GROMACS .gro file of C-alpha atoms in nm:
model
  492
    1UNK     CA    1   2.597   6.207  -4.379
    2UNK     CA    2   2.906   6.014  -4.319
    3UNK     CA    3   2.936   5.712  -4.555
    4UNK     CA    4   2.983   5.469  -4.241
    5UNK     CA    5   2.682   5.595  -4.093
    6UNK     CA    6   2.475   5.549  -4.396
    7UNK     CA    7   2.588   5.190  -4.453
    8UNK     CA    8   2.498   5.088  -4.088
    9UNK     CA    9   2.143   5.247  -4.122
   10UNK     CA   10   2.085   5.053  -4.425
   11UNK     CA   11   2.194   4.714  -4.265
   12UNK     CA   12   1.979   4.832  -3.960
   13UNK     CA   13   1.685   4.865  -4.169
   14UNK     CA   14   1.701   4.531  -4.360
   15UNK     CA   15   1.723   4.370  -4.020
   16UNK     CA   16   1.424   4.535  -3.881
   17UNK     CA   17   1.192   4.480  -4.209
   18UNK     CA   18   1.325   4.139  -4.238
   19UNK     CA   19   1.217   4.055  -3.874
   20UNK     CA   20   0.878   4.222  -3.931
   21UNK     CA   21   0.811   4.010  -4.255
   22UNK     CA   22   0.901   3.668  -4.089
   23UNK     CA   23   0.583   3.463  -3.983
   24UNK     CA   24   0.521   3.368  -3.607
   25UNK     CA   25   0.742   3.113  -3.480
   26UNK     CA   26   0.566   2.802  -3.364
   27UNK     CA   27   0.645   2.696  -3.008
   28UNK     CA   28   0.901   2.442  -2.932
   29UNK     CA   29   0.790   2.087  -2.929
   30UNK     CA   30   0.790   1.992  -2.560
   31UNK     CA   31   0.885   1.641  -2.410
   32UNK     CA   32   0.522   1.518  -2.357
   33UNK     CA   33   0.452   1.275  -2.030
   34UNK     CA   34   0.525   0.907  -2.072
   35UNK     CA   35   0.222   0.700  -2.061
   36UNK     CA   36   0.234   0.397  -1.844
   37UNK     CA   37  -0.077   0.191  -1.908
   38UNK     CA   38  -0.177  -0.168  -1.843
   39UNK     CA   39  -0.459  -0.407  -1.956
   40UNK     CA   40  -0.628  -0.660  -1.737
   41UNK     CA   41  -0.941  -0.875  -1.745
   42UNK     CA   42  -1.134  -1.066  -1.491
   43UNK     CA   43  -1.446  -1.299  -1.487
   44UNK     CA   44  -1.731  -1.070  -1.356
   45UNK     CA   45  -1.877  -0.763  -1.406
   46UNK     CA   46  -1.757  -0.381  -1.337
   47UNK     CA   47  -1.949  -0.371  -0.994
   48UNK     CA   48  -1.880  -0.716  -0.849
   49UNK     CA   49  -1.515  -0.767  -0.935
   50UNK     CA   50  -1.335  -1.095  -1.008
   51UNK     CA   51  -1.530  -1.394  -0.979
   52UNK     CA   52  -1.394  -1.753  -0.904
   53UNK     CA   53  -1.577  -1.924  -1.180
   54UNK     CA   54  -1.423  -1.851  -1.512
   55UNK     CA   55  -1.645  -1.872  -1.816
   56UNK     CA   56  -1.513  -2.061  -2.124
   57UNK     CA   57  -1.407  -1.883  -2.425
   58UNK     CA   58  -1.396  -2.115  -2.657
   59UNK     CA   59  -1.575  -1.991  -2.990
   60UNK     CA   60  -1.911  -2.128  -3.003
   61UNK     CA   61  -2.112  -2.266  -3.309
   62UNK     CA   62  -2.308  -2.067  -3.536
   63UNK     CA   63  -2.667  -2.059  -3.360
   64UNK     CA   64  -2.958  -1.880  -3.557
   65UNK     CA   65  -3.120  -1.797  -3.230
   66UNK     CA   66  -2.814  -1.613  -3.113
   67UNK     CA   67  -2.667  -1.402  -3.386
   68UNK     CA   68  -2.399  -1.242  -3.174
   69UNK     CA   69  -2.291  -1.554  -2.995
   70UNK     CA   70  -1.977  -1.593  -3.233
   71UNK     CA   71  -1.901  -1.247  -3.207
   72UNK     CA   72  -1.677  -1.063  -2.913
   73UNK     CA   73  -1.707  -0.687  -2.853
   74UNK     CA   74  -1.391  -0.479  -2.850
   75UNK     CA   75  -1.306  -0.154  -2.723
   76UNK     CA   76  -1.037   0.082  -2.846
   77UNK     CA   77  -0.876   0.339  -2.612
   78UNK     CA   78  -0.659   0.635  -2.725
   79UNK     CA   79  -0.509   0.895  -2.472
   80UNK     CA   80  -0.385   1.213  -2.610
   81UNK     CA   81  -0.192   1.510  -2.431
   82UNK     CA   82  -0.345   1.845  -2.485
   83UNK     CA   83  -0.111   2.152  -2.434
   84UNK     CA   84  -0.383   2.362  -2.272
   85UNK     CA   85  -0.766   2.320  -2.211
   86UNK     CA   86  -0.965   2.334  -2.542
   87UNK     CA   87  -1.223   2.618  -2.597
   88UNK     CA   88  -1.492   2.372  -2.688
   89UNK     CA   89  -1.687   2.322  -2.391
   90UNK     CA   90  -1.800   1.949  -2.262
   91UNK     CA   91  -2.057   1.850  -2.037
   92UNK     CA   92  -1.956   1.772  -1.661
   93UNK     CA   93  -1.929   1.389  -1.602
   94UNK     CA   94  -2.240   1.401  -1.359
   95UNK     CA   95  -2.491   1.483  -1.631
   96UNK     CA   96  -2.388   1.141  -1.803
   97UNK     CA   97  -2.375   0.954  -1.504
   98UNK     CA   98  -2.595   0.634  -1.406
   99UNK     CA   99  -2.444   0.536  -1.074
  100UNK     CA  100  -2.206   0.743  -0.860
  101UNK     CA  101  -2.006   0.549  -0.568
  102UNK     CA  102  -1.739   0.610  -0.330
  103UNK     CA  103  -1.620   0.385  -0.064
  104UNK     CA  104  -1.439   0.633   0.145
  105UNK     CA  105  -1.671   0.919   0.258
  106UNK     CA  106  -1.987   0.917   0.465
  107UNK     CA  107  -2.184   1.105   0.197
  108UNK     CA  108  -2.082   0.854  -0.118
  109UNK     CA  109  -2.280   1.056  -0.391
  110UNK     CA  110  -2.163   1.400  -0.300
  111UNK     CA  111  -1.796   1.290  -0.238
  112UNK     CA  112  -1.803   1.133  -0.582
  113UNK     CA  113  -1.955   1.443  -0.771
  114UNK     CA  114  -1.678   1.662  -0.606
  115UNK     CA  115  -1.392   1.424  -0.683
  116UNK     CA  116  -1.501   1.395  -1.050
  117UNK     CA  117  -1.626   1.772  -1.108
  118UNK     CA  118  -1.293   1.829  -1.315
  119UNK     CA  119  -1.400   1.548  -1.563
  120UNK     CA  120  -1.572   1.639  -1.878
  121UNK     CA  121  -1.749   1.397  -2.123
  122UNK     CA  122  -1.861   1.436  -2.466
  123UNK     CA  123  -2.034   1.180  -2.694
  124UNK     CA  124  -2.143   1.088  -3.054
  125UNK     CA  125  -2.096   1.377  -3.297
  126UNK     CA  126  -1.982   1.611  -3.047
  127UNK     CA  127  -1.707   1.344  -2.931
  128UNK     CA  128  -1.596   1.287  -3.296
  129UNK     CA  129  -1.557   1.678  -3.343
  130UNK     CA  130  -1.364   1.717  -3.042
  131UNK     CA  131  -1.143   1.421  -3.140
  132UNK     CA  132  -1.097   1.537  -3.480
  133UNK     CA  133  -0.965   1.859  -3.399
  134UNK     CA  134  -0.731   1.720  -3.147
  135UNK     CA  135  -0.577   1.501  -3.417
  136UNK     CA  136  -0.573   1.759  -3.671
  137UNK     CA  137  -0.366   1.980  -3.434
  138UNK     CA  138  -0.104   1.713  -3.356
  139UNK     CA  139   0.220   1.841  -3.267
  140UNK     CA  140   0.418   1.649  -3.481
  141UNK     CA  141   0.221   1.761  -3.798
  142UNK     CA  142   0.421   1.958  -4.075
  143UNK     CA  143   0.111   2.134  -4.208
  144UNK     CA  144   0.136   2.526  -4.175
  145UNK     CA  145  -0.077   2.646  -3.927
  146UNK     CA  146  -0.317   2.951  -3.932
  147UNK     CA  147  -0.178   3.217  -3.695
  148UNK     CA  148  -0.537   3.291  -3.574
  149UNK     CA  149  -0.603   2.925  -3.498
  150UNK     CA  150  -0.610   2.908  -3.091
  151UNK     CA  151  -0.672   2.542  -3.046
  152UNK     CA  152  -0.440   2.359  -2.835
  153UNK     CA  153  -0.180   2.142  -2.987
  154UNK     CA  154  -0.203   1.770  -2.901
  155UNK     CA  155   0.005   1.464  -2.905
  156UNK     CA  156  -0.079   1.091  -2.897
  157UNK     CA  157   0.057   0.913  -2.600
  158UNK     CA  158  -0.086   0.549  -2.658
  159UNK     CA  159  -0.359   0.347  -2.732
  160UNK     CA  160  -0.476  -0.023  -2.692
  161UNK     CA  161  -0.748  -0.260  -2.815
  162UNK     CA  162  -0.913  -0.471  -2.544
  163UNK     CA  163  -1.145  -0.757  -2.628
  164UNK     CA  164  -1.465  -0.783  -2.377
  165UNK     CA  165  -1.625  -1.114  -2.376
  166UNK     CA  166  -1.978  -1.164  -2.237
  167UNK     CA  167  -1.917  -1.246  -1.852
  168UNK     CA  168  -1.569  -1.055  -1.813
  169UNK     CA  169  -1.448  -0.710  -1.746
  170UNK     CA  170  -1.163  -0.568  -1.917
  171UNK     CA  171  -0.979  -0.256  -1.742
  172UNK     CA  172  -0.723  -0.004  -1.904
  173UNK     CA  173  -0.546   0.192  -1.628
  174UNK     CA  174  -0.378   0.491  -1.707
  175UNK     CA  175  -0.059   0.647  -1.552
  176UNK     CA  176   0.199   0.894  -1.641
  177UNK     CA  177   0.551   0.899  -1.542
  178UNK     CA  178   0.513   1.112  -1.219
  179UNK     CA  179   0.200   0.923  -1.105
  180UNK     CA  180   0.151   0.709  -0.811
  181UNK     CA  181   0.146   0.370  -0.922
  182UNK     CA  182  -0.131   0.256  -0.670
  183UNK     CA  183  -0.386   0.524  -0.796
  184UNK     CA  184  -0.419   0.515  -1.162
  185UNK     CA  185  -0.718   0.629  -1.353
  186UNK     CA  186  -0.917   0.309  -1.451
  187UNK     CA  187  -1.149   0.281  -1.730
  188UNK     CA  188  -1.370  -0.048  -1.695
  189UNK     CA  189  -1.572  -0.211  -1.956
  190UNK     CA  190  -1.797  -0.518  -1.945
  191UNK     CA  191  -2.103  -0.631  -2.194
  192UNK     CA  192  -2.463  -0.568  -2.166
  193UNK     CA  193  -2.620  -0.822  -2.400
  194UNK     CA  194  -2.868  -0.706  -2.660
  195UNK     CA  195  -3.070  -0.950  -2.820
  196UNK     CA  196  -3.067  -0.943  -3.185
  197UNK     CA  197  -2.777  -0.697  -3.216
  198UNK     CA  198  -2.415  -0.685  -3.132
  199UNK     CA  199  -2.310  -0.630  -2.761
  200UNK     CA  200  -2.265  -0.310  -2.608
  201UNK     CA  201  -2.002  -0.224  -2.370
  202UNK     CA  202  -2.096  -0.069  -2.009
  203UNK     CA  203  -1.819   0.201  -1.933
  204UNK     CA  204  -1.698   0.272  -1.570
  205UNK     CA  205  -1.454   0.544  -1.491
  206UNK     CA  206  -1.286   0.517  -1.154
  207UNK     CA  207  -1.029   0.751  -0.993
  208UNK     CA  208  -0.808   0.711  -0.674
  209UNK     CA  209  -0.700   0.408  -0.487
  210UNK     CA  210  -0.835   0.156  -0.760
  211UNK     CA  211  -0.480  -0.011  -0.730
  212UNK     CA  212  -0.296  -0.228  -1.023
  213UNK     CA  213  -0.483  -0.533  -0.955
  214UNK     CA  214  -0.760  -0.586  -1.255
  215UNK     CA  215  -0.925  -0.863  -1.045
  216UNK     CA  216  -1.025  -0.648  -0.738
  217UNK     CA  217  -1.372  -0.496  -0.749
  218UNK     CA  218  -1.319  -0.189  -0.928
  219UNK     CA  219  -1.341   0.054  -0.658
  220UNK     CA  220  -1.120  -0.178  -0.427
  221UNK     CA  221  -1.231  -0.026  -0.099
  222UNK     CA  222  -1.090   0.341  -0.166
  223UNK     CA  223  -1.182   0.421  -0.498
  224UNK     CA  224  -1.459   0.661  -0.653
  225UNK     CA  225  -1.661   0.504  -0.939
  226UNK     CA  226  -1.888   0.650  -1.217
  227UNK     CA  227  -2.093   0.434  -1.446
  228UNK     CA  228  -2.195   0.618  -1.773
  229UNK     CA  229  -2.547   0.635  -1.848
  230UNK     CA  230  -2.530   0.535  -2.213
  231UNK     CA  231  -2.344   0.227  -2.299
  232UNK     CA  232  -2.081   0.224  -2.590
  233UNK     CA  233  -2.209   0.091  -2.894
  234UNK     CA  234  -2.021  -0.132  -3.140
  235UNK     CA  235  -2.065   0.092  -3.436
  236UNK     CA  236  -2.052   0.475  -3.506
  237UNK     CA  237  -2.026   0.589  -3.145
  238UNK     CA  238  -1.754   0.720  -2.952
  239UNK     CA  239  -1.703   0.870  -2.584
  240UNK     CA  240  -1.431   1.130  -2.519
  241UNK     CA  241  -1.326   1.183  -2.148
  242UNK     CA  242  -1.149   1.527  -2.080
  243UNK     CA  243  -0.930   1.547  -1.771
  244UNK     CA  244  -0.936   1.952  -1.694
  245UNK     CA  245  -0.721   1.888  -1.407
  246UNK     CA  246  -0.530   1.559  -1.399
  247UNK     CA  247  -0.379   1.617  -1.076
  248UNK     CA  248  -0.744   1.606  -0.913
  249UNK     CA  249  -0.776   1.221  -1.038
  250UNK     CA  250  -0.401   1.125  -0.907
  251UNK     CA  251  -0.211   1.205  -1.244
  252UNK     CA  252   0.090   1.434  -1.204
  253UNK     CA  253   0.191   1.534  -1.544
  254UNK     CA  254   0.502   1.730  -1.419
  255UNK     CA  255   0.407   2.006  -1.705
  256UNK     CA  256   0.132   2.203  -1.814
  257UNK     CA  257  -0.150   2.042  -2.019
  258UNK     CA  258  -0.413   1.795  -1.978
  259UNK     CA  259  -0.524   1.448  -2.102
  260UNK     CA  260  -0.807   1.342  -2.328
  261UNK     CA  261  -0.897   0.994  -2.364
  262UNK     CA  262  -1.118   0.844  -2.675
  263UNK     CA  263  -1.318   0.517  -2.631
  264UNK     CA  264  -1.483   0.370  -2.924
  265UNK     CA  265  -1.597  -0.023  -3.000
  266UNK     CA  266  -1.683  -0.255  -3.250
  267UNK     CA  267  -1.756  -0.641  -3.276
  268UNK     CA  268  -1.560  -0.892  -3.439
  269UNK     CA  269  -1.576  -1.284  -3.502
  270UNK     CA  270  -1.445  -1.471  -3.214
  271UNK     CA  271  -1.224  -1.656  -3.430
  272UNK     CA  272  -1.036  -1.366  -3.556
  273UNK     CA  273  -0.932  -1.290  -3.222
  274UNK     CA  274  -0.827  -1.636  -3.060
  275UNK     CA  275  -0.517  -1.506  -2.925
  276UNK     CA  276  -0.643  -1.223  -2.744
  277UNK     CA  277  -0.939  -1.450  -2.595
  278UNK     CA  278  -0.640  -1.699  -2.470
  279UNK     CA  279  -0.478  -1.390  -2.320
  280UNK     CA  280  -0.810  -1.267  -2.174
  281UNK     CA  281  -0.876  -1.635  -2.011
  282UNK     CA  282  -0.556  -1.638  -1.867
  283UNK     CA  283  -0.534  -1.324  -1.705
  284UNK     CA  284  -0.906  -1.396  -1.570
  285UNK     CA  285  -0.778  -1.748  -1.400
  286UNK     CA  286  -0.514  -1.557  -1.251
  287UNK     CA  287  -0.756  -1.292  -1.109
  288UNK     CA  288  -0.985  -1.579  -0.998
  289UNK     CA  289  -0.701  -1.740  -0.807
  290UNK     CA  290  -0.633  -1.417  -0.647
  291UNK     CA  291  -0.982  -1.346  -0.546
  292UNK     CA  292  -1.009  -1.702  -0.413
  293UNK     CA  293  -0.692  -1.640  -0.178
  294UNK     CA  294  -0.821  -1.311  -0.061
  295UNK     CA  295  -1.180  -1.473   0.016
  296UNK     CA  296  -1.012  -1.722   0.177
  297UNK     CA  297  -1.015  -1.703   0.592
  298UNK     CA  298  -0.674  -1.668   0.691
  299UNK     CA  299  -0.564  -1.943   0.936
  300UNK     CA  300  -0.484  -1.866   1.302
  301UNK     CA  301  -0.134  -1.896   1.251
  302UNK     CA  302  -0.141  -1.658   0.945
  303UNK     CA  303  -0.345  -1.406   1.158
  304UNK     CA  304  -0.094  -1.403   1.435
  305UNK     CA  305   0.173  -1.358   1.178
  306UNK     CA  306   0.019  -1.061   1.038
  307UNK     CA  307  -0.027  -0.914   1.406
  308UNK     CA  308   0.347  -0.964   1.462
  309UNK     CA  309   0.446  -0.824   1.140
  310UNK     CA  310   0.225  -0.535   1.222
  311UNK     CA  311   0.370  -0.464   1.565
  312UNK     CA  312   0.735  -0.480   1.428
  313UNK     CA  313   0.613  -0.229   1.178
  314UNK     CA  314   0.483   0.004   1.443
  315UNK     CA  315   0.835  -0.024   1.627
  316UNK     CA  316   1.016   0.061   1.327
  317UNK     CA  317   0.826   0.373   1.253
  318UNK     CA  318   0.907   0.552   1.593
  319UNK     CA  319   0.581   0.768   1.538
  320UNK     CA  320   0.341   0.575   1.721
  321UNK     CA  321   0.257   0.424   2.036
  322UNK     CA  322   0.555   0.183   2.059
  323UNK     CA  323   0.479   0.053   2.429
  324UNK     CA  324   0.159  -0.084   2.280
  325UNK     CA  325   0.335  -0.241   2.001
  326UNK     CA  326   0.592  -0.423   2.244
  327UNK     CA  327   0.282  -0.529   2.484
  328UNK     CA  328   0.131  -0.679   2.197
  329UNK     CA  329   0.426  -0.890   2.121
  330UNK     CA  330   0.392  -1.072   2.462
  331UNK     CA  331   0.031  -1.075   2.485
  332UNK     CA  332  -0.113  -0.793   2.729
  333UNK     CA  333  -0.327  -1.061   2.909
  334UNK     CA  334  -0.036  -1.268   3.013
  335UNK     CA  335   0.244  -1.012   2.979
  336UNK     CA  336   0.303  -0.983   3.370
  337UNK     CA  337   0.365  -1.372   3.398
  338UNK     CA  338   0.543  -1.446   3.058
  339UNK     CA  339   0.741  -1.121   3.030
  340UNK     CA  340   0.781  -0.935   3.392
  341UNK     CA  341   1.093  -0.756   3.270
  342UNK     CA  342   0.913  -0.625   2.935
  343UNK     CA  343   0.584  -0.548   3.159
  344UNK     CA  344   0.844  -0.344   3.387
  345UNK     CA  345   1.013  -0.152   3.096
  346UNK     CA  346   0.680  -0.095   2.926
  347UNK     CA  347   0.545   0.071   3.256
  348UNK     CA  348   0.847   0.232   3.422
  349UNK     CA  349   1.098   0.410   3.175
  350UNK     CA  350   1.103   0.742   2.988
  351UNK     CA  351   1.044   0.758   2.629
  352UNK     CA  352   1.401   0.796   2.566
  353UNK     CA  353   1.503   0.491   2.727
  354UNK     CA  354   1.204   0.289   2.587
  355UNK     CA  355   1.276   0.420   2.272
  356UNK     CA  356   1.635   0.266   2.278
  357UNK     CA  357   1.503  -0.051   2.391
  358UNK     CA  358   1.227  -0.036   2.100
  359UNK     CA  359   1.498   0.010   1.850
  360UNK     CA  360   1.692  -0.281   1.991
  361UNK     CA  361   1.397  -0.493   1.965
  362UNK     CA  362   1.295  -0.407   1.626
  363UNK     CA  363   1.657  -0.508   1.504
  364UNK     CA  364   1.576  -0.841   1.621
  365UNK     CA  365   1.295  -0.894   1.421
  366UNK     CA  366   1.404  -1.195   1.205
  367UNK     CA  367   1.554  -1.374   1.485
  368UNK     CA  368   1.226  -1.332   1.679
  369UNK     CA  369   1.022  -1.458   1.423
  370UNK     CA  370   1.204  -1.761   1.332
  371UNK     CA  371   1.076  -1.948   1.624
  372UNK     CA  372   0.712  -1.921   1.460
  373UNK     CA  373   0.408  -1.765   1.590
  374UNK     CA  374   0.333  -1.929   1.920
  375UNK     CA  375   0.257  -1.665   2.171
  376UNK     CA  376   0.456  -1.812   2.430
  377UNK     CA  377   0.789  -1.876   2.229
  378UNK     CA  378   0.734  -1.522   2.107
  379UNK     CA  379   0.699  -1.364   2.466
  380UNK     CA  380   0.999  -1.528   2.560
  381UNK     CA  381   1.222  -1.412   2.281
  382UNK     CA  382   1.128  -1.054   2.348
  383UNK     CA  383   1.174  -1.122   2.729
  384UNK     CA  384   1.503  -1.268   2.665
  385UNK     CA  385   1.648  -0.988   2.463
  386UNK     CA  386   1.495  -0.726   2.728
  387UNK     CA  387   1.749  -0.894   2.979
  388UNK     CA  388   2.040  -0.912   2.734
  389UNK     CA  389   1.977  -0.538   2.661
  390UNK     CA  390   1.964  -0.459   3.016
  391UNK     CA  391   2.275  -0.636   3.105
  392UNK     CA  392   2.435  -0.460   2.835
  393UNK     CA  393   2.299  -0.117   2.965
  394UNK     CA  394   2.437  -0.228   3.316
  395UNK     CA  395   2.792  -0.278   3.176
  396UNK     CA  396   2.809   0.069   3.001
  397UNK     CA  397   2.778   0.424   3.139
  398UNK     CA  398   2.427   0.461   3.024
  399UNK     CA  399   2.318   0.277   3.335
  400UNK     CA  400   2.103   0.486   3.543
  401UNK     CA  401   1.953   0.477   3.856
  402UNK     CA  402   1.615   0.376   3.708
  403UNK     CA  403   1.745   0.099   3.514
  404UNK     CA  404   1.959  -0.041   3.809
  405UNK     CA  405   1.653  -0.047   4.043
  406UNK     CA  406   1.477  -0.240   3.781
  407UNK     CA  407   1.752  -0.525   3.727
  408UNK     CA  408   1.772  -0.566   4.125
  409UNK     CA  409   1.406  -0.548   4.132
  410UNK     CA  410   1.371  -0.837   3.850
  411UNK     CA  411   1.694  -1.033   3.958
  412UNK     CA  412   1.724  -0.985   4.321
  413UNK     CA  413   2.114  -0.994   4.434
  414UNK     CA  414   2.217  -1.181   4.141
  415UNK     CA  415   2.142  -0.832   3.952
  416UNK     CA  416   2.487  -0.737   4.101
  417UNK     CA  417   2.659  -0.986   3.861
  418UNK     CA  418   2.534  -0.878   3.533
  419UNK     CA  419   2.755  -1.143   3.360
  420UNK     CA  420   2.556  -1.436   3.554
  421UNK     CA  421   2.244  -1.266   3.455
  422UNK     CA  422   2.322  -1.278   3.086
  423UNK     CA  423   2.463  -1.642   3.114
  424UNK     CA  424   2.105  -1.738   3.243
  425UNK     CA  425   1.927  -1.558   2.983
  426UNK     CA  426   2.121  -1.720   2.721
  427UNK     CA  427   2.058  -2.067   2.861
  428UNK     CA  428   1.698  -2.045   2.980
  429UNK     CA  429   1.445  -2.204   2.778
  430UNK     CA  430   1.157  -1.964   2.868
  431UNK     CA  431   1.061  -1.720   3.137
  432UNK     CA  432   0.984  -1.979   3.407
  433UNK     CA  433   1.315  -2.143   3.329
  434UNK     CA  434   1.467  -1.781   3.374
  435UNK     CA  435   1.277  -1.735   3.694
  436UNK     CA  436   1.372  -2.043   3.852
  437UNK     CA  437   1.755  -1.984   3.765
  438UNK     CA  438   1.724  -1.641   3.917
  439UNK     CA  439   1.573  -1.789   4.240
  440UNK     CA  440   1.845  -2.088   4.302
  441UNK     CA  441   2.115  -1.831   4.257
  442UNK     CA  442   1.942  -1.600   4.513
  443UNK     CA  443   1.914  -1.911   4.746
  444UNK     CA  444   2.292  -1.972   4.688
  445UNK     CA  445   2.364  -1.625   4.805
  446UNK     CA  446   2.230  -1.652   5.135
  447UNK     CA  447   2.555  -1.852   5.210
  448UNK     CA  448   2.736  -1.552   5.086
  449UNK     CA  449   3.039  -1.405   5.344
  450UNK     CA  450   2.886  -1.058   5.272
  451UNK     CA  451   2.605  -0.981   5.515
  452UNK     CA  452   2.456  -0.714   5.292
  453UNK     CA  453   2.440  -0.967   5.005
  454UNK     CA  454   2.263  -1.213   5.243
  455UNK     CA  455   2.010  -0.948   5.349
  456UNK     CA  456   1.924  -0.846   4.972
  457UNK     CA  457   1.898  -1.197   4.871
  458UNK     CA  458   1.681  -1.289   5.155
  459UNK     CA  459   1.448  -0.972   5.114
  460UNK     CA  460   1.402  -1.066   4.749
  461UNK     CA  461   1.328  -1.436   4.801
  462UNK     CA  462   1.086  -1.315   5.103
  463UNK     CA  463   0.894  -1.103   4.850
  464UNK     CA  464   0.797  -1.409   4.658
  465UNK     CA  465   0.733  -1.634   4.953
  466UNK     CA  466   1.061  -1.833   4.886
  467UNK     CA  467   1.291  -1.731   5.188
  468UNK     CA  468   1.361  -2.022   5.383
  469UNK     CA  469   1.173  -2.079   5.699
  470UNK     CA  470   1.350  -1.978   6.016
  471UNK     CA  471   1.642  -1.819   5.826
  472UNK     CA  472   1.812  -1.491   5.971
  473UNK     CA  473   2.071  -1.337   5.737
  474UNK     CA  474   2.249  -1.173   6.030
  475UNK     CA  475   2.255  -1.501   6.246
  476UNK     CA  476   2.545  -1.670   6.327
  477UNK     CA  477   2.683  -1.904   6.061
  478UNK     CA  478   2.578  -2.221   6.237
  479UNK     CA  479   2.248  -2.084   6.300
  480UNK     CA  480   2.197  -1.988   5.915
  481UNK     CA  481   2.362  -2.323   5.798
  482UNK     CA  482   2.113  -2.513   6.027
  483UNK     CA  483   1.798  -2.350   5.901
  484UNK     CA  484   1.928  -2.373   5.518
  485UNK     CA  485   1.992  -2.754   5.595
  486UNK     CA  486   1.648  -2.802   5.754
  487UNK     CA  487   1.475  -2.633   5.436
  488UNK     CA  488   1.678  -2.856   5.189
  489UNK     CA  489   1.549  -3.184   5.399
  490UNK     CA  490   1.218  -3.043   5.395
  491UNK     CA  491   1.191  -2.987   4.999
  492UNK     CA  492   1.351  -3.322   4.963
   0.00000   0.00000   0.00000
């Protein structure tokens, strides 16, 4: 064999043997999701939400009849990311549930079970074994791993310790960097007193729509709630919650993997956690104030402003019934009287034309709301902007026959002079004042030298029972003047 070929073959053999002898390469360390968690407290139970009466958290004097009176329960929460589902099978959450509630569907029990079917729970020794295995397979560990070990690697995302005094609820909201901020996975804890022993903690898990406000009732009108059957004891106890499908409970990790949460508890002397208790009391007072504000009946003015804001939001969306939104601004009961032009627009024009008017109106929201919430003032502001919009159309190429007929129908012969109409709209104090100005101007046009103008002004006034008695727009000048003079004397 040629020497060069022998050398090449030997080198190739060394490379192949070297590759076969090397150990399996560990998978690259991924960038785990970022945990965005928050803790809150409120006075009240898990189920009733924040109450306005906040109990004092001053450390109590030792009382032999109440050995736990000077001790406070705490819960420790740790969240870990797992790169895949573990082989260890955990129980469905329904088998550990004491109470299941859903505020959304007609069948709350079924809907809650369906929504939480991907959540698994372990307690006691089983939970300890699960968590020990997860920690032993930490992704940052430098210990050489057995190639036959198929347990998923994990990483700690964060932890927290929350004091849970009697009469209070502590909440821990779990979010990740891709999840919606208004739909965290919530863990809620309150105290179930046990005579002669440290307090135990009732644990509730809430998914979807719990909101970020710890002072609201834990389901907040949109959530699904499960209260676990067994409370969390203050020593030698652990609950592990595994999310088989994080997206099913609103957590978008943006990568493969899942989350597991460990819950443990202990009890400490109140004097040792004085600063934490002060933080808890401050948060509870803020939640109580918020609850008081929510429970307070809004004033009529506040309700009206909410209605107006809602109407303008509908105008801005462009995907709903914008005619109804405009109608609600002027008041449907009085729209024909207080806003005759707006009423005409709502009923007459096509969708494209009405959309242009609605866009113009939506852009005037701030100016309109500056006048307050009085229905008459709002109605006039909307009506005035309808006049200004219509006059602008009359002075542009986009003025079609429908809009021209509307302008003449609403303003009479004056409508042939758009600048005059705009001047009236700018100076009028309300719809009645605008109407008076249009009527007065049409009366003046009865003296116009153009017979056509006189006839049109007369017809418009006659439809409103305002035409001068005995006046003929086509009569001789002296006859017309005599009729007008007679009517002026009669009015005076």
